Amino acid sequence: MLQRTWLLGLMVAVAGCNKSSGICMNANCQASVAVAVVDDGQPGGRLRPGSYTFSVTTDYAGKSWTCAVPDEDCELDFFTDFADGEDDGTLSVRARLGETGLELDVLETRGNIWSGPAEFVVAVERDGVAVVEETFEPRYEEPAVTDACAVCLKRKGDDLVVHVPE
């Protein structure tokens, strides 16, 4: 199920590729931005029990979903198109509950450019109370060798973490 988002994104990139040879994305493209949501009051950052609402929002698209910890794995595989004037794109958000909190992957495509969003917000509610909202503005770099028709930008800098307070 989680592979569906990435496969749909790959098809979007292929549709924009003028080569007749088919798929031109490098299988090693790691353009998504990883974000960890960790609970500062729990061992290893695991989320404490409760009913959660998670949100990922960009300037052009967003997604909110709910789950109950520890009863559910908080899995999400979301994909949507968005319109941004001349530069339409897609937003993909994948999530799952891991050993060290919630693991998120956020991917944005605009034409043949694959990366995380220029700016996005991650918000967390627990038991109906907003506990944290974090805005990220990651920086990206182009690879030394680009793919035939897609540019896979990689995020620079330290790991992105949302700290749920005690």
JSON list of C-alpha atoms in Angstrom, two decimals:
[
{"chain": "A", "resi": 1, "resn": "MET", "atom": "CA", "xyz": [0.00, 0.00, 0.00]},
{"chain": "A", "resi": 2, "resn": "LEU", "atom": "CA", "xyz": [2.74, 2.49, 0.89]},
{"chain": "A", "resi": 3, "resn": "GLN", "atom": "CA", "xyz": [4.40, 1.91, -2.47]},
{"chain": "A", "resi": 4, "resn": "ARG", "atom": "CA", "xyz": [1.31, 3.28, -4.26]},
{"chain": "A", "resi": 5, "resn": "THR", "atom": "CA", "xyz": [2.22, 6.91, -3.52]},
{"chain": "A", "resi": 6, "resn": "TRP", "atom": "CA", "xyz": [5.71, 6.61, -4.93]},
{"chain": "A", "resi": 7, "resn": "LEU", "atom": "CA", "xyz": [4.52, 4.66, -7.96]},
{"chain": "A", "resi": 8, "resn": "LEU", "atom": "CA", "xyz": [1.91, 7.32, -8.73]},
{"chain": "A", "resi": 9, "resn": "GLY", "atom": "CA", "xyz": [4.56, 10.00, -8.40]},
{"chain": "A", "resi": 10, "resn": "LEU", "atom": "CA", "xyz": [6.83, 8.04, -10.70]},
{"chain": "A", "resi": 11, "resn": "MET", "atom": "CA", "xyz": [4.06, 7.85, -13.31]},
{"chain": "A", "resi": 12, "resn": "VAL", "atom": "CA", "xyz": [3.61, 11.64, -13.05]},
{"chain": "A", "resi": 13, "resn": "ALA", "atom": "CA", "xyz": [7.33, 12.13, -13.67]},
{"chain": "A", "resi": 14, "resn": "VAL", "atom": "CA", "xyz": [7.27, 9.72, -16.59]},
{"chain": "A", "resi": 15, "resn": "ALA", "atom": "CA", "xyz": [4.33, 11.55, -18.12]},
{"chain": "A", "resi": 16, "resn": "GLY", "atom": "CA", "xyz": [6.44, 14.72, -18.13]},
{"chain": "A", "resi": 17, "resn": "CYS", "atom": "CA", "xyz": [9.44, 12.99, -19.70]},
{"chain": "A", "resi": 18, "resn": "ASN", "atom": "CA", "xyz": [9.86, 13.47, -23.44]},
{"chain": "A", "resi": 19, "resn": "LYS", "atom": "CA", "xyz": [11.98, 10.36, -23.87]},
{"chain": "A", "resi": 20, "resn": "SER", "atom": "CA", "xyz": [10.32, 7.40, -25.52]},
{"chain": "A", "resi": 21, "resn": "SER", "atom": "CA", "xyz": [12.50, 4.97, -23.58]},
{"chain": "A", "resi": 22, "resn": "GLY", "atom": "CA", "xyz": [10.00, 4.91, -20.70]},
{"chain": "A", "resi": 23, "resn": "ILE", "atom": "CA", "xyz": [10.81, 5.43, -17.04]},
{"chain": "A", "resi": 24, "resn": "CYS", "atom": "CA", "xyz": [13.71, 7.77, -16.54]},
{"chain": "A", "resi": 25, "resn": "MET", "atom": "CA", "xyz": [13.73, 8.29, -12.77]},
{"chain": "A", "resi": 26, "resn": "ASN", "atom": "CA", "xyz": [16.78, 6.99, -10.97]},
{"chain": "A", "resi": 27, "resn": "ALA", "atom": "CA", "xyz": [15.77, 4.26, -8.53]},
{"chain": "A", "resi": 28, "resn": "ASN", "atom": "CA", "xyz": [18.14, 5.84, -6.00]},
{"chain": "A", "resi": 29, "resn": "CYS", "atom": "CA", "xyz": [16.21, 9.12, -5.91]},
{"chain": "A", "resi": 30, "resn": "GLN", "atom": "CA", "xyz": [15.78, 10.04, -2.25]},
{"chain": "A", "resi": 31, "resn": "ALA", "atom": "CA", "xyz": [14.09, 13.39, -2.67]},
{"chain": "A", "resi": 32, "resn": "SER", "atom": "CA", "xyz": [11.51, 13.02, 0.10]},
{"chain": "A", "resi": 33, "resn": "VAL", "atom": "CA", "xyz": [12.07, 14.83, 3.38]},
{"chain": "A", "resi": 34, "resn": "ALA", "atom": "CA", "xyz": [12.08, 12.65, 6.48]},
{"chain": "A", "resi": 35, "resn": "VAL", "atom": "CA", "xyz": [10.60, 14.08, 9.66]},
{"chain": "A", "resi": 36, "resn": "ALA", "atom": "CA", "xyz": [10.46, 12.32, 13.03]},
{"chain": "A", "resi": 37, "resn": "VAL", "atom": "CA", "xyz": [7.70, 13.18, 15.51]},
{"chain": "A", "resi": 38, "resn": "VAL", "atom": "CA", "xyz": [9.02, 12.19, 18.94]},
{"chain": "A", "resi": 39, "resn": "ASP", "atom": "CA", "xyz": [7.61, 12.45, 22.47]},
{"chain": "A", "resi": 40, "resn": "ASP", "atom": "CA", "xyz": [10.14, 14.12, 24.76]},
{"chain": "A", "resi": 41, "resn": "GLY", "atom": "CA", "xyz": [8.50, 12.56, 27.81]},
{"chain": "A", "resi": 42, "resn": "GLN", "atom": "CA", "xyz": [8.72, 8.93, 26.67]},
{"chain": "A", "resi": 43, "resn": "PRO", "atom": "CA", "xyz": [11.64, 6.47, 26.44]},
{"chain": "A", "resi": 44, "resn": "GLY", "atom": "CA", "xyz": [13.12, 6.44, 22.94]},
{"chain": "A", "resi": 45, "resn": "GLY", "atom": "CA", "xyz": [10.68, 9.12, 21.76]},
{"chain": "A", "resi": 46, "resn": "ARG", "atom": "CA", "xyz": [7.74, 6.75, 21.43]},
{"chain": "A", "resi": 47, "resn": "LEU", "atom": "CA", "xyz": [4.40, 8.52, 21.42]},
{"chain": "A", "resi": 48, "resn": "ARG", "atom": "CA", "xyz": [2.44, 8.15, 24.66]},
{"chain": "A", "resi": 49, "resn": "PRO", "atom": "CA", "xyz": [-1.03, 6.61, 24.48]},
{"chain": "A", "resi": 50, "resn": "GLY", "atom": "CA", "xyz": [-3.79, 8.86, 23.21]},
{"chain": "A", "resi": 51, "resn": "SER", "atom": "CA", "xyz": [-5.94, 9.91, 20.30]},
{"chain": "A", "resi": 52, "resn": "TYR", "atom": "CA", "xyz": [-3.77, 11.85, 17.83]},
{"chain": "A", "resi": 53, "resn": "THR", "atom": "CA", "xyz": [-4.42, 14.13, 14.88]},
{"chain": "A", "resi": 54, "resn": "PHE", "atom": "CA", "xyz": [-1.40, 14.76, 12.66]},
{"chain": "A", "resi": 55, "resn": "SER", "atom": "CA", "xyz": [-1.29, 17.41, 9.92]},
{"chain": "A", "resi": 56, "resn": "VAL", "atom": "CA", "xyz": [1.20, 18.17, 7.17]},
{"chain": "A", "resi": 57, "resn": "THR", "atom": "CA", "xyz": [0.48, 21.41, 5.29]},
{"chain": "A", "resi": 58, "resn": "THR", "atom": "CA", "xyz": [2.27, 23.21, 2.45]},
{"chain": "A", "resi": 59, "resn": "ASP", "atom": "CA", "xyz": [1.30, 26.43, 0.68]},
{"chain": "A", "resi": 60, "resn": "TYR", "atom": "CA", "xyz": [-0.66, 24.41, -1.90]},
{"chain": "A", "resi": 61, "resn": "ALA", "atom": "CA", "xyz": [-1.87, 21.18, -0.30]},
{"chain": "A", "resi": 62, "resn": "GLY", "atom": "CA", "xyz": [-2.17, 19.41, 3.01]},
{"chain": "A", "resi": 63, "resn": "LYS", "atom": "CA", "xyz": [-3.38, 16.35, 4.82]},
{"chain": "A", "resi": 64, "resn": "SER", "atom": "CA", "xyz": [-4.68, 15.59, 8.33]},
{"chain": "A", "resi": 65, "resn": "TRP", "atom": "CA", "xyz": [-5.34, 12.14, 9.73]},
{"chain": "A", "resi": 66, "resn": "THR", "atom": "CA", "xyz": [-6.20, 10.62, 13.10]},
{"chain": "A", "resi": 67, "resn": "CYS", "atom": "CA", "xyz": [-5.15, 7.49, 14.92]},
{"chain": "A", "resi": 68, "resn": "ALA", "atom": "CA", "xyz": [-5.11, 6.01, 18.40]},
{"chain": "A", "resi": 69, "resn": "VAL", "atom": "CA", "xyz": [-1.75, 5.10, 19.93]},
{"chain": "A", "resi": 70, "resn": "PRO", "atom": "CA", "xyz": [-0.86, 2.30, 20.70]},
{"chain": "A", "resi": 71, "resn": "ASP", "atom": "CA", "xyz": [-3.84, 0.55, 19.08]},
{"chain": "A", "resi": 72, "resn": "GLU", "atom": "CA", "xyz": [-3.13, 1.74, 15.52]},
{"chain": "A", "resi": 73, "resn": "ASP", "atom": "CA", "xyz": [0.06, 2.11, 13.50]},
{"chain": "A", "resi": 74, "resn": "CYS", "atom": "CA", "xyz": [-0.91, 5.63, 12.28]},
{"chain": "A", "resi": 75, "resn": "GLU", "atom": "CA", "xyz": [-0.07, 4.55, 8.74]},
{"chain": "A", "resi": 76, "resn": "LEU", "atom": "CA", "xyz": [-0.80, 7.02, 5.97]},
{"chain": "A", "resi": 77, "resn": "ASP", "atom": "CA", "xyz": [-0.16, 6.89, 2.23]},
{"chain": "A", "resi": 78, "resn": "PHE", "atom": "CA", "xyz": [-1.48, 10.14, 0.76]},
{"chain": "A", "resi": 79, "resn": "PHE", "atom": "CA", "xyz": [-1.07, 11.57, -2.75]},
{"chain": "A", "resi": 80, "resn": "THR", "atom": "CA", "xyz": [-2.73, 14.64, -4.28]},
{"chain": "A", "resi": 81, "resn": "ASP", "atom": "CA", "xyz": [-2.31, 17.02, -7.19]},
{"chain": "A", "resi": 82, "resn": "PHE", "atom": "CA", "xyz": [-2.18, 20.77, -6.62]},
{"chain": "A", "resi": 83, "resn": "ALA", "atom": "CA", "xyz": [-2.27, 23.84, -8.81]},
{"chain": "A", "resi": 84, "resn": "ASP", "atom": "CA", "xyz": [0.30, 26.60, -8.39]},
{"chain": "A", "resi": 85, "resn": "GLY", "atom": "CA", "xyz": [-0.24, 28.81, -11.42]},
{"chain": "A", "resi": 86, "resn": "GLU", "atom": "CA", "xyz": [2.03, 27.56, -14.20]},
{"chain": "A", "resi": 87, "resn": "ASP", "atom": "CA", "xyz": [3.87, 25.12, -11.95]},
{"chain": "A", "resi": 88, "resn": "ASP", "atom": "CA", "xyz": [1.34, 22.40, -11.03]},
{"chain": "A", "resi": 89, "resn": "GLY", "atom": "CA", "xyz": [2.58, 19.53, -8.92]},
{"chain": "A", "resi": 90, "resn": "THR", "atom": "CA", "xyz": [1.89, 16.71, -6.53]},
{"chain": "A", "resi": 91, "resn": "LEU", "atom": "CA", "xyz": [2.27, 16.23, -2.79]},
{"chain": "A", "resi": 92, "resn": "SER", "atom": "CA", "xyz": [2.89, 12.83, -1.24]},
{"chain": "A", "resi": 93, "resn": "VAL", "atom": "CA", "xyz": [2.89, 12.13, 2.50]},
{"chain": "A", "resi": 94, "resn": "ARG", "atom": "CA", "xyz": [3.75, 8.76, 3.99]},
{"chain": "A", "resi": 95, "resn": "ALA", "atom": "CA", "xyz": [3.63, 8.01, 7.70]},
{"chain": "A", "resi": 96, "resn": "ARG", "atom": "CA", "xyz": [3.95, 5.12, 10.09]},
{"chain": "A", "resi": 97, "resn": "LEU", "atom": "CA", "xyz": [4.48, 4.65, 13.80]},
{"chain": "A", "resi": 98, "resn": "GLY", "atom": "CA", "xyz": [8.02, 3.47, 14.44]},
{"chain": "A", "resi": 99, "resn": "GLU", "atom": "CA", "xyz": [10.24, 2.57, 17.36]},
{"chain": "A", "resi": 100, "resn": "THR", "atom": "CA", "xyz": [11.13, 6.23, 17.89]},
{"chain": "A", "resi": 101, "resn": "GLY", "atom": "CA", "xyz": [7.83, 8.01, 17.27]},
{"chain": "A", "resi": 102, "resn": "LEU", "atom": "CA", "xyz": [6.01, 8.80, 14.05]},
{"chain": "A", "resi": 103, "resn": "GLU", "atom": "CA", "xyz": [8.10, 8.61, 10.88]},
{"chain": "A", "resi": 104, "resn": "LEU", "atom": "CA", "xyz": [7.03, 10.95, 8.06]},
{"chain": "A", "resi": 105, "resn": "ASP", "atom": "CA", "xyz": [8.22, 11.24, 4.46]},
{"chain": "A", "resi": 106, "resn": "VAL", "atom": "CA", "xyz": [7.08, 14.32, 2.51]},
{"chain": "A", "resi": 107, "resn": "LEU", "atom": "CA", "xyz": [7.65, 14.57, -1.25]},
{"chain": "A", "resi": 108, "resn": "GLU", "atom": "CA", "xyz": [6.68, 17.31, -3.69]},
{"chain": "A", "resi": 109, "resn": "THR", "atom": "CA", "xyz": [7.01, 17.11, -7.46]},
{"chain": "A", "resi": 110, "resn": "ARG", "atom": "CA", "xyz": [6.82, 20.09, -9.81]},
{"chain": "A", "resi": 111, "resn": "GLY", "atom": "CA", "xyz": [7.30, 19.08, -13.42]},
{"chain": "A", "resi": 112, "resn": "ASN", "atom": "CA", "xyz": [10.57, 17.17, -13.49]},
{"chain": "A", "resi": 113, "resn": "ILE", "atom": "CA", "xyz": [11.78, 18.52, -10.10]},
{"chain": "A", "resi": 114, "resn": "TRP", "atom": "CA", "xyz": [11.44, 16.12, -7.16]},
{"chain": "A", "resi": 115, "resn": "SER", "atom": "CA", "xyz": [12.13, 17.34, -3.60]},
{"chain": "A", "resi": 116, "resn": "GLY", "atom": "CA", "xyz": [10.49, 18.12, -0.33]},
{"chain": "A", "resi": 117, "resn": "PRO", "atom": "CA", "xyz": [8.38, 21.30, -0.13]},
{"chain": "A", "resi": 118, "resn": "ALA", "atom": "CA", "xyz": [10.08, 24.69, 0.15]},
{"chain": "A", "resi": 119, "resn": "GLU", "atom": "CA", "xyz": [8.11, 25.23, 3.36]},
{"chain": "A", "resi": 120, "resn": "PHE", "atom": "CA", "xyz": [5.73, 23.01, 5.30]},
{"chain": "A", "resi": 121, "resn": "VAL", "atom": "CA", "xyz": [4.09, 22.74, 8.70]},
{"chain": "A", "resi": 122, "resn": "VAL", "atom": "CA", "xyz": [3.72, 19.63, 10.87]},
{"chain": "A", "resi": 123, "resn": "ALA", "atom": "CA", "xyz": [1.11, 19.89, 13.64]},
{"chain": "A", "resi": 124, "resn": "VAL", "atom": "CA", "xyz": [0.18, 17.40, 16.35]},
{"chain": "A", "resi": 125, "resn": "GLU", "atom": "CA", "xyz": [-2.91, 17.22, 18.56]},
{"chain": "A", "resi": 126, "resn": "ARG", "atom": "CA", "xyz": [-3.29, 14.70, 21.37]},
{"chain": "A", "resi": 127, "resn": "ASP", "atom": "CA", "xyz": [-6.67, 14.00, 22.92]},
{"chain": "A", "resi": 128, "resn": "GLY", "atom": "CA", "xyz": [-8.12, 17.09, 21.23]},
{"chain": "A", "resi": 129, "resn": "VAL", "atom": "CA", "xyz": [-5.43, 19.50, 22.46]},
{"chain": "A", "resi": 130, "resn": "ALA", "atom": "CA", "xyz": [-2.85, 21.09, 20.15]},
{"chain": "A", "resi": 131, "resn": "VAL", "atom": "CA", "xyz": [0.54, 20.09, 21.55]},
{"chain": "A", "resi": 132, "resn": "VAL", "atom": "CA", "xyz": [2.99, 21.26, 18.88]},
{"chain": "A", "resi": 133, "resn": "GLU", "atom": "CA", "xyz": [3.21, 22.98, 15.50]},
{"chain": "A", "resi": 134, "resn": "GLU", "atom": "CA", "xyz": [6.54, 23.21, 13.70]},
{"chain": "A", "resi": 135, "resn": "THR", "atom": "CA", "xyz": [7.35, 25.06, 10.47]},
{"chain": "A", "resi": 136, "resn": "PHE", "atom": "CA", "xyz": [10.21, 23.80, 8.32]},
{"chain": "A", "resi": 137, "resn": "GLU", "atom": "CA", "xyz": [12.02, 25.55, 5.46]},
{"chain": "A", "resi": 138, "resn": "PRO", "atom": "CA", "xyz": [14.51, 22.92, 4.28]},
{"chain": "A", "resi": 139, "resn": "ARG", "atom": "CA", "xyz": [17.34, 23.65, 1.89]},
{"chain": "A", "resi": 140, "resn": "TYR", "atom": "CA", "xyz": [18.04, 21.36, -1.04]},
{"chain": "A", "resi": 141, "resn": "GLU", "atom": "CA", "xyz": [20.96, 20.59, -3.32]},
{"chain": "A", "resi": 142, "resn": "GLU", "atom": "CA", "xyz": [21.13, 19.20, -6.82]},
{"chain": "A", "resi": 143, "resn": "PRO", "atom": "CA", "xyz": [22.98, 15.94, -7.32]},
{"chain": "A", "resi": 144, "resn": "ALA", "atom": "CA", "xyz": [26.31, 16.01, -9.14]},
{"chain": "A", "resi": 145, "resn": "VAL", "atom": "CA", "xyz": [24.83, 13.77, -11.83]},
{"chain": "A", "resi": 146, "resn": "THR", "atom": "CA", "xyz": [21.21, 14.35, -12.77]},
{"chain": "A", "resi": 147, "resn": "ASP", "atom": "CA", "xyz": [18.80, 11.82, -14.23]},
{"chain": "A", "resi": 148, "resn": "ALA", "atom": "CA", "xyz": [17.91, 11.92, -17.92]},
{"chain": "A", "resi": 149, "resn": "CYS", "atom": "CA", "xyz": [14.72, 13.91, -17.41]},
{"chain": "A", "resi": 150, "resn": "ALA", "atom": "CA", "xyz": [14.12, 14.38, -13.68]},
{"chain": "A", "resi": 151, "resn": "VAL", "atom": "CA", "xyz": [16.04, 16.38, -11.11]},
{"chain": "A", "resi": 152, "resn": "CYS", "atom": "CA", "xyz": [16.09, 14.71, -7.71]},
{"chain": "A", "resi": 153, "resn": "LEU", "atom": "CA", "xyz": [16.93, 17.34, -5.06]},
{"chain": "A", "resi": 154, "resn": "LYS", "atom": "CA", "xyz": [18.27, 16.12, -1.72]},
{"chain": "A", "resi": 155, "resn": "ARG", "atom": "CA", "xyz": [17.69, 17.95, 1.55]},
{"chain": "A", "resi": 156, "resn": "LYS", "atom": "CA", "xyz": [20.76, 19.45, 3.25]},
{"chain": "A", "resi": 157, "resn": "GLY", "atom": "CA", "xyz": [21.28, 19.78, 6.98]},
{"chain": "A", "resi": 158, "resn": "ASP", "atom": "CA", "xyz": [20.43, 18.04, 10.23]},
{"chain": "A", "resi": 159, "resn": "ASP", "atom": "CA", "xyz": [17.53, 15.64, 10.70]},
{"chain": "A", "resi": 160, "resn": "LEU", "atom": "CA", "xyz": [14.11, 17.27, 11.01]},
{"chain": "A", "resi": 161, "resn": "VAL", "atom": "CA", "xyz": [12.39, 16.50, 14.31]},
{"chain": "A", "resi": 162, "resn": "VAL", "atom": "CA", "xyz": [9.10, 17.61, 15.83]},
{"chain": "A", "resi": 163, "resn": "HIS", "atom": "CA", "xyz": [9.33, 17.40, 19.64]},
{"chain": "A", "resi": 164, "resn": "VAL", "atom": "CA", "xyz": [6.05, 16.65, 21.40]},
{"chain": "A", "resi": 165, "resn": "PRO", "atom": "CA", "xyz": [6.52, 18.24, 24.85]},
{"chain": "A", "resi": 166, "resn": "GLU", "atom": "CA", "xyz": [6.16, 16.30, 28.10]}
]
